[in-house]
mmCIF file of C-alpha atoms in Angstrom:
data_model
loop_
_atom_site.group_PDB
_atom_site.id
_atom_site.type_symbol
_atom_site.label_atom_id
_atom_site.label_comp_id
_atom_site.label_asym_id
_atom_site.label_seq_id
_atom_site.Cartn_x
_atom_site.Cartn_y
_atom_site.Cartn_z
ATOM 1 C CA MET L 1 -0.055 0.019 0.041
ATOM 2 C CA VAL L 2 2.806 2.356 0.737
ATOM 3 C CA GLY L 3 4.178 3.857 -2.439
ATOM 4 C CA GLU L 4 1.372 2.802 -4.500
ATOM 5 C CA ASP L 5 -0.435 5.469 -6.440
ATOM 6 C CA VAL L 6 -4.023 4.344 -5.575
ATOM 7 C CA VAL L 7 -5.352 2.931 -2.364
ATOM 8 C CA GLU L 8 -8.711 1.048 -2.552
ATOM 9 C CA PHE L 9 -10.890 0.797 0.690
ATOM 10 C CA PRO L 10 -13.928 -1.251 1.297
ATOM 11 C CA ASP L 11 -17.089 0.550 0.852
ATOM 12 C CA ASP L 12 -18.122 0.609 4.495
ATOM 13 C CA VAL L 13 -14.903 2.455 5.521
ATOM 14 C CA SER L 14 -15.445 6.199 6.533
ATOM 15 C CA ASP L 15 -14.100 9.063 4.827
ATOM 16 C CA ASP L 16 -12.218 10.192 7.853
ATOM 17 C CA PHE L 17 -10.585 6.786 8.160
ATOM 18 C CA LYS L 18 -9.622 6.855 4.461
ATOM 19 C CA ASP L 19 -8.310 10.462 4.774
ATOM 20 C CA PHE L 20 -6.285 9.558 7.936
ATOM 21 C CA ILE L 21 -4.717 6.267 6.351
ATOM 22 C CA ILE L 22 -3.862 8.259 3.169
ATOM 23 C CA LYS L 23 -2.058 11.065 5.146
ATOM 24 C CA ILE L 24 -0.280 8.846 7.567
ATOM 25 C CA LEU L 25 1.109 6.472 4.823
ATOM 26 C CA ASN L 26 2.261 9.430 2.652
ATOM 27 C CA VAL L 27 5.625 8.396 1.214
ATOM 28 C CA ASN L 28 6.853 11.991 1.330
ATOM 29 C CA PRO L 29 7.955 12.604 5.056
ATOM 30 C CA THR L 30 7.490 16.344 4.397
ATOM 31 C CA LYS L 31 3.871 15.841 3.785
ATOM 32 C CA ARG L 32 3.000 12.979 6.233
ATOM 33 C CA ILE L 33 0.477 13.853 8.990
ATOM 34 C CA GLY L 34 2.099 13.750 12.430
ATOM 35 C CA ASN L 35 5.379 14.990 10.688
ATOM 36 C CA LEU L 36 4.334 18.381 9.723
ATOM 37 C CA ARG L 37 4.486 21.755 11.523
ATOM 38 C CA ASN L 38 2.142 20.770 14.294
ATOM 39 C CA GLY L 39 3.626 17.322 14.817
ATOM 40 C CA PRO L 40 1.293 14.775 16.735
ATOM 41 C CA TRP L 41 -1.236 17.504 17.155
ATOM 42 C CA ASP L 42 -2.197 17.126 13.529
ATOM 43 C CA ILE L 43 -2.983 13.424 14.225
ATOM 44 C CA LYS L 44 -4.907 14.202 17.505
ATOM 45 C CA ARG L 45 -6.932 16.859 15.918
ATOM 46 C CA HIS L 46 -7.858 14.825 12.959
ATOM 47 C CA PRO L 47 -11.610 13.991 12.631
ATOM 48 C CA LEU L 48 -11.091 10.336 12.840
ATOM 49 C CA PHE L 49 -10.056 10.992 16.530
ATOM 50 C CA LYS L 50 -12.534 13.636 17.436
ATOM 51 C CA HIS L 51 -14.372 11.344 20.020
ATOM 52 C CA VAL L 52 -11.145 10.281 21.658
ATOM 53 C CA PRO L 53 -10.789 11.725 25.406
ATOM 54 C CA TRP L 54 -7.141 12.416 25.013
ATOM 55 C CA GLY L 55 -6.838 13.903 28.815
ATOM 56 C CA LEU L 56 -8.489 10.826 30.163
ATOM 57 C CA LEU L 57 -6.299 8.526 28.118
ATOM 58 C CA LEU L 58 -3.114 10.208 29.369
ATOM 59 C CA ALA L 59 -4.391 9.780 32.862
ATOM 60 C CA ARG L 60 -4.901 6.030 32.085
ATOM 61 C CA ARG L 61 -8.619 6.543 33.009
ATOM 62 C CA VAL L 62 -10.101 5.115 29.747
ATOM 63 C CA LYS L 63 -11.351 1.481 30.217
ATOM 64 C CA PRO L 64 -9.886 -0.438 27.289
ATOM 65 C CA PRO L 65 -12.485 -2.350 25.041
ATOM 66 C CA TYR L 66 -10.588 -5.551 25.198
ATOM 67 C CA ILE L 67 -8.004 -6.873 27.729
ATOM 68 C CA PRO L 68 -6.166 -9.926 26.500
ATOM 69 C CA LYS L 69 -5.562 -12.755 28.920
ATOM 70 C CA ILE L 70 -1.883 -13.301 29.359
ATOM 71 C CA SER L 71 0.160 -15.731 31.533
ATOM 72 C CA GLY L 72 3.028 -13.340 32.119
ATOM 73 C CA ASP L 73 5.214 -10.570 30.839
ATOM 74 C CA CYS L 74 6.754 -12.739 28.164
ATOM 75 C CA ASP L 75 3.369 -14.291 26.934
ATOM 76 C CA THR L 76 3.051 -13.818 23.093
ATOM 77 C CA THR L 77 0.173 -16.157 22.554
ATOM 78 C CA ASN L 78 -2.040 -13.220 21.427
ATOM 79 C CA PHE L 79 0.149 -12.566 18.578
ATOM 80 C CA ASN L 80 0.003 -14.257 15.093
ATOM 81 C CA THR L 81 2.918 -16.760 14.659
ATOM 82 C CA ARG L 82 2.701 -17.327 10.965
ATOM 83 C CA GLU L 83 5.682 -16.167 8.871
ATOM 84 C CA VAL L 84 5.074 -13.232 6.593
ATOM 85 C CA GLU L 85 6.970 -12.962 3.334
ATOM 86 C CA LEU L 86 8.203 -9.333 2.755
ATOM 87 C CA LYS L 87 8.372 -8.161 -0.788
ATOM 88 C CA GLU L 88 11.119 -5.579 -1.957
ATOM 89 C CA SER L 89 9.469 -2.412 -3.384
ATOM 90 C CA ALA L 90 9.872 -1.965 -6.960
ATOM 91 C CA ARG L 91 10.168 1.789 -6.368
ATOM 92 C CA ASP L 92 13.156 1.856 -4.000
ATOM 93 C CA LYS L 93 14.077 5.548 -4.265
ATOM 94 C CA TYR L 94 16.715 5.268 -1.494
ATOM 95 C CA ARG L 95 18.684 2.207 -2.565
ATOM 96 C CA GLU L 96 21.465 4.318 -3.998
ATOM 97 C CA VAL L 97 21.638 6.588 -0.834
ATOM 98 C CA PHE L 98 22.080 3.543 1.348
ATOM 99 C CA SER L 99 24.422 1.666 -0.999
ATOM 100 C CA ILE L 100 27.373 3.283 1.087
ATOM 101 C CA PHE L 101 26.738 0.783 3.865
ATOM 102 C CA PRO L 102 27.983 -2.664 3.758
ATOM 103 C CA GLY L 103 25.628 -5.602 2.987
ATOM 104 C CA ASP L 104 22.397 -5.646 1.143
ATOM 105 C CA GLY L 105 20.132 -4.906 4.016
ATOM 106 C CA ASN L 106 19.442 -8.540 4.586
ATOM 107 C CA ASP L 107 22.227 -9.164 7.034
ATOM 108 C CA GLY L 108 19.845 -9.646 10.081
#
């Protein structure tokens, strides 16, 4: 999705959600929401988050909609364990810039 010219959304996705996703995934960091003059305030003021009680959230007074059951601090059973194959972007504009570093980026 990032780097693509067209993003397709399901019909039931709100316009505010579409607008936010397009702005947060902007390939150009100088135009990406959250990275503009007002920083994170642009994100907090976006219509998608108009009902978020930021003060209560900061004070940890918002009840989460779901609390996962865990057996301890290192419990990862709530995370998907399947392997995901990552594809290299065909539009890697920065490959030449990073070519000064040793390796091909797959060194781990």
